[in-house]
Tab-separated table of C-alpha atoms in Angstrom:
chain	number	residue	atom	x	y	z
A	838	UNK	CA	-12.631	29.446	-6.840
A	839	UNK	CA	-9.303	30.054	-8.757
A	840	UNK	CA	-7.463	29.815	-5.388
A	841	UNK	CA	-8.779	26.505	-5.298
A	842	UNK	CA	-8.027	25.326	-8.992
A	843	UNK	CA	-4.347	26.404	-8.029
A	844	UNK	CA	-4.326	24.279	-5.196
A	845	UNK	CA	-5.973	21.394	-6.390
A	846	UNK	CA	-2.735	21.786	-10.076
A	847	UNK	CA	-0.545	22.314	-6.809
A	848	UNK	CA	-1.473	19.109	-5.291
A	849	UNK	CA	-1.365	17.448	-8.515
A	850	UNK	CA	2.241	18.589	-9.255
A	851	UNK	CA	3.611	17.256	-5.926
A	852	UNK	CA	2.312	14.069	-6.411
A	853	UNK	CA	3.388	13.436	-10.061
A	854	UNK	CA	6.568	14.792	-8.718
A	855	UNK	CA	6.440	12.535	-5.721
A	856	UNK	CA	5.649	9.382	-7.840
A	857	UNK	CA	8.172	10.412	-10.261
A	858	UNK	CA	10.989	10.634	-8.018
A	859	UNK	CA	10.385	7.745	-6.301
A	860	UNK	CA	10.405	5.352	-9.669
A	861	UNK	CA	13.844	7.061	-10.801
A	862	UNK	CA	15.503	7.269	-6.957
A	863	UNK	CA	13.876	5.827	-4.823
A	864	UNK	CA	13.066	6.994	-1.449
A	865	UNK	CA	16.206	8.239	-0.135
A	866	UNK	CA	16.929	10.740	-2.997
A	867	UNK	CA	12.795	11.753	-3.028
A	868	UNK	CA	13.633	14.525	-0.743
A	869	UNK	CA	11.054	17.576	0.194
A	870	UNK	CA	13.530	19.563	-1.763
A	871	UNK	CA	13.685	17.349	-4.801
A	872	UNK	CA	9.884	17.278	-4.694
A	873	UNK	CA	9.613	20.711	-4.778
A	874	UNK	CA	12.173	21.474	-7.190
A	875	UNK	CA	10.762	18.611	-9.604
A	876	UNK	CA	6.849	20.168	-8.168
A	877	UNK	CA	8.190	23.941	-8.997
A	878	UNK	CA	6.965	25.133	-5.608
A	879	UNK	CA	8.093	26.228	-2.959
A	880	UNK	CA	8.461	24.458	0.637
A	881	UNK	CA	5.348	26.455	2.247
A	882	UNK	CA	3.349	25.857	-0.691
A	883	UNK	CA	3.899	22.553	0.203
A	884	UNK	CA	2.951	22.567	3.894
A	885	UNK	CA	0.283	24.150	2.923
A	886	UNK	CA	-1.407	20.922	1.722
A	887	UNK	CA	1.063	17.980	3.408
A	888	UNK	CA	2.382	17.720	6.845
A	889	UNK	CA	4.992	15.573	5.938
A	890	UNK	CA	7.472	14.016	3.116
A	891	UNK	CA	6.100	10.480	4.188
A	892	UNK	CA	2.575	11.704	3.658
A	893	UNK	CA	2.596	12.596	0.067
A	894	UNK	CA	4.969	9.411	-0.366
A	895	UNK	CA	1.758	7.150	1.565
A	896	UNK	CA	-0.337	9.275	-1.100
A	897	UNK	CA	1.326	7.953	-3.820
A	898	UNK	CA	1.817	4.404	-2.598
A	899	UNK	CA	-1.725	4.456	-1.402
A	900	UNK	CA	-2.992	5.709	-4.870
A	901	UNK	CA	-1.000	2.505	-6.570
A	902	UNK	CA	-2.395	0.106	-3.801
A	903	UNK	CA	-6.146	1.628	-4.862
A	904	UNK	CA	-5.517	0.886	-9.071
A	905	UNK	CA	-4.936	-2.912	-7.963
A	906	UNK	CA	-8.363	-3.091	-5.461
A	907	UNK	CA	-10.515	-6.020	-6.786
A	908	UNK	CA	-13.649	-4.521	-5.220
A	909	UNK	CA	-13.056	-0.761	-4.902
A	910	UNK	CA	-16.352	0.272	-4.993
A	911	UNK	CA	-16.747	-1.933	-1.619
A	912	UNK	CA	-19.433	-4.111	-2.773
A	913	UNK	CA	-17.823	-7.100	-0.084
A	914	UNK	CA	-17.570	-9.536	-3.601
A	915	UNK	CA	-13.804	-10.029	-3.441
A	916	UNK	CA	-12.409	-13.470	-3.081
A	917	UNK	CA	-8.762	-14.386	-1.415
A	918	UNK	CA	-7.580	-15.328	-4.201
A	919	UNK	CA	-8.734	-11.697	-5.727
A	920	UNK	CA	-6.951	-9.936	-2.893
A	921	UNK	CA	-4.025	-11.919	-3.352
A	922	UNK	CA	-3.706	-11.475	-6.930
A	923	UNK	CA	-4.117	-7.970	-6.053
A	924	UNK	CA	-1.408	-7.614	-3.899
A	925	UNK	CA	0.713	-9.525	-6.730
A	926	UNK	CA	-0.100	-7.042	-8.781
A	927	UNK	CA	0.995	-4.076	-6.537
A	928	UNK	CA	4.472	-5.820	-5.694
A	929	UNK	CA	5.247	-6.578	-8.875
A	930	UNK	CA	3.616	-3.946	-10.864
A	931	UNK	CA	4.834	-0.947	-8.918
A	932	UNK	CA	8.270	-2.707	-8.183
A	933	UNK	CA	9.627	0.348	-6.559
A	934	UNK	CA	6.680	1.725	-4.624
A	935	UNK	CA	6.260	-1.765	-3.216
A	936	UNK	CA	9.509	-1.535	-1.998
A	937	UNK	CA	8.942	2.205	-0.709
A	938	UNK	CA	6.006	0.436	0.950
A	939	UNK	CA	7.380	-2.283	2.964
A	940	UNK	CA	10.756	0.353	3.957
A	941	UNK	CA	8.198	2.381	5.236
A	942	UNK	CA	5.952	-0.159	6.913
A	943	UNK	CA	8.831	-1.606	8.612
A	944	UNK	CA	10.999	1.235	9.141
A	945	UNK	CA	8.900	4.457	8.871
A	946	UNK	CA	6.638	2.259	10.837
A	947	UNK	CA	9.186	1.774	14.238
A	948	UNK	CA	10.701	5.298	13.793
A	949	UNK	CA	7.632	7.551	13.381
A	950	UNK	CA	4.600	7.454	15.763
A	951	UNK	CA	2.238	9.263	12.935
A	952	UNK	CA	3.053	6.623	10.039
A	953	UNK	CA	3.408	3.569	12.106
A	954	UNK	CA	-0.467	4.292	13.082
A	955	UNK	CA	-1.171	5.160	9.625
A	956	UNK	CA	0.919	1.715	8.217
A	957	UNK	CA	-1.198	-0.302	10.996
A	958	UNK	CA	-4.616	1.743	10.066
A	959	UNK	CA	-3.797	0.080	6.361
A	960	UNK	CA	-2.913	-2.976	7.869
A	961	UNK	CA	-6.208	-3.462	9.763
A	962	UNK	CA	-8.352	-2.422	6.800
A	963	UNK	CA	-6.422	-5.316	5.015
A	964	UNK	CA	-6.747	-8.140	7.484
A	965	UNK	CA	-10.714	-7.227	7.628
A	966	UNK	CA	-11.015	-7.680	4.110
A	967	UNK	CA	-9.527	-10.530	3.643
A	968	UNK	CA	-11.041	-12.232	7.099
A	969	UNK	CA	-14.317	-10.805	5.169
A	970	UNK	CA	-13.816	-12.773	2.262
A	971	UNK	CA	-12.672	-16.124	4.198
A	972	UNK	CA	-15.971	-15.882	5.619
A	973	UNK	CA	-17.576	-15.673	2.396
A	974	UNK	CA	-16.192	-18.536	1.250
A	975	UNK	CA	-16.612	-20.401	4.060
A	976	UNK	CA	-19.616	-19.573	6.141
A	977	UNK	CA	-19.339	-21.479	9.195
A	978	UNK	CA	-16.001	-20.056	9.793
A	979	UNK	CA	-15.867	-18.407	13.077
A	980	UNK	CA	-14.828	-14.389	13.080
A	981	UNK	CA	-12.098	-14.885	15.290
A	982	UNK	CA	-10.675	-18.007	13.460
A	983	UNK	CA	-10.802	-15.877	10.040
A	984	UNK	CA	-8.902	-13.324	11.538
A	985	UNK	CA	-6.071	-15.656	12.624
A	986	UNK	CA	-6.084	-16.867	9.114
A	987	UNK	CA	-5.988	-13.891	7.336
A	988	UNK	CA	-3.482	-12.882	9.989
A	989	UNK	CA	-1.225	-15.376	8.784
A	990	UNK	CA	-2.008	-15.256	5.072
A	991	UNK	CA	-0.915	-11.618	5.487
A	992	UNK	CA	1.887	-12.188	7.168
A	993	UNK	CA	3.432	-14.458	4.815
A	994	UNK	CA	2.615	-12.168	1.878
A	995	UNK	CA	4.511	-9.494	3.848
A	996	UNK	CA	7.358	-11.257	4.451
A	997	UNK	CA	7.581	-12.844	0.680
A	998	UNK	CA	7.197	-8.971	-0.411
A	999	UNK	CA	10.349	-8.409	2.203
A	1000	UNK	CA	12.266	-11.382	0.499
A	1001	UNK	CA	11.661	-9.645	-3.096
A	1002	UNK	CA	13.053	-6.733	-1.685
A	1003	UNK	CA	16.335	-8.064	-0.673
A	1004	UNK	CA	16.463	-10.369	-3.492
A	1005	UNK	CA	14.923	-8.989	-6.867
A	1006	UNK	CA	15.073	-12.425	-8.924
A	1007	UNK	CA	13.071	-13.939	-5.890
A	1008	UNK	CA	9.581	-15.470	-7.299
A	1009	UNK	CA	7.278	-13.540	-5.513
A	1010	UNK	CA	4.411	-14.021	-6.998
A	1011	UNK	CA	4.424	-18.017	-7.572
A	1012	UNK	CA	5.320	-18.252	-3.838
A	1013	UNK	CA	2.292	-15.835	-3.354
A	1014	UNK	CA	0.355	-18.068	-5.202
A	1015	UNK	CA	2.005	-21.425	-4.050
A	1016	UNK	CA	1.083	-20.007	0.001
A	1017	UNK	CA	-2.918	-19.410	-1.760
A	1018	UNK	CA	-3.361	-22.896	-3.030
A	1019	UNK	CA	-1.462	-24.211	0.228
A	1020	UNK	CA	-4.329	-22.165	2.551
A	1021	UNK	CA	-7.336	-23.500	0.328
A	1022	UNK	CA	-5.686	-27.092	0.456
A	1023	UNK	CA	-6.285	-27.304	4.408
């Protein structure tokens, strides 16, 4: 049982190391090193509970994704317009993971076989959601042509997340929620 207490403090230290690095450097300067260093543990300590340096990173992102869910106890009551505020909400309230997310989504993504299914996993679970609560909101829509539109409604919240990251004064979130009112106009 103490074993497992140390593992579980272990754990916690790498993350809160993890998280911590990436708000003050960002992903390049997170290294395994500087986690462990930061962590105070050693590099087999850490393999012993991640494979990777991009797991414990998804960890953290995935942890800051979670705080913003609308419905995270998956009762199916979220609306579009609560999932996109949600995503608002991650890109600008985690500034720096969400732009740890989308480097790793686009370039983690192309580079590394195990994330890019892991980025795509996320991105699945995502369009269903949101195809889920298009539905909701308007029953006769057909499954397949909710999917297209949550397809696209995705896609353009991706790529105004990959304008914010080349341009930080870009308005992300009123062009978020210009592209919202736009879809429920049609």
């Amino acid at each position: 049982m103490a074993r497992y207490r140390a593992g579980i403090r272990t754990e916690a230290r790498i993350i809160d190391a993890t998280r911590e690095l990436l708000g003050e450097v960002g992903l390049d300067g997170t290294t395994l090193k500087a986690i462990c260093d930061r962590a105070g543990v050693r590099a087999g300590s850490f393999y012993n509970l991640f494979e990777s340096k991009e797991e414990v990173v998804l960890r953290v992102v995935g942890e800051a994704i979670a705080a913003v869910d609308p419905d995270p106890e998956g009762r199916h009551t979220d609306t579009v317009e609560d999932l996109v505020e949600a995503y608002i909400a991650f890109i600008t309230g985690t500034s720096s993971l969400a732009s740890i997310y989308v480097q790793i989504a686009v370039n983690g993504a192309i580079t590394h076989g195990t994330l890019g299914k892991r980025v795509l996993r996320h991105h699945q679970r995502r369009l269903e959601r949101f195809s889920e609560a298009m539905r909701r909101e308007e029953s006769s829509l057909a499954e397949d042509e909710a999917t297209r539109r949550a397809e696209l409604l995705i896609a353009t919240l991706n790529g105004l997340a990959f304008r914010l990251v080349l341009d930080p004064r870009f308005d992300f979130a009123g062009h978020a929620r210009t592209t919202l009112t736009a879809r429920i106009a049609q």
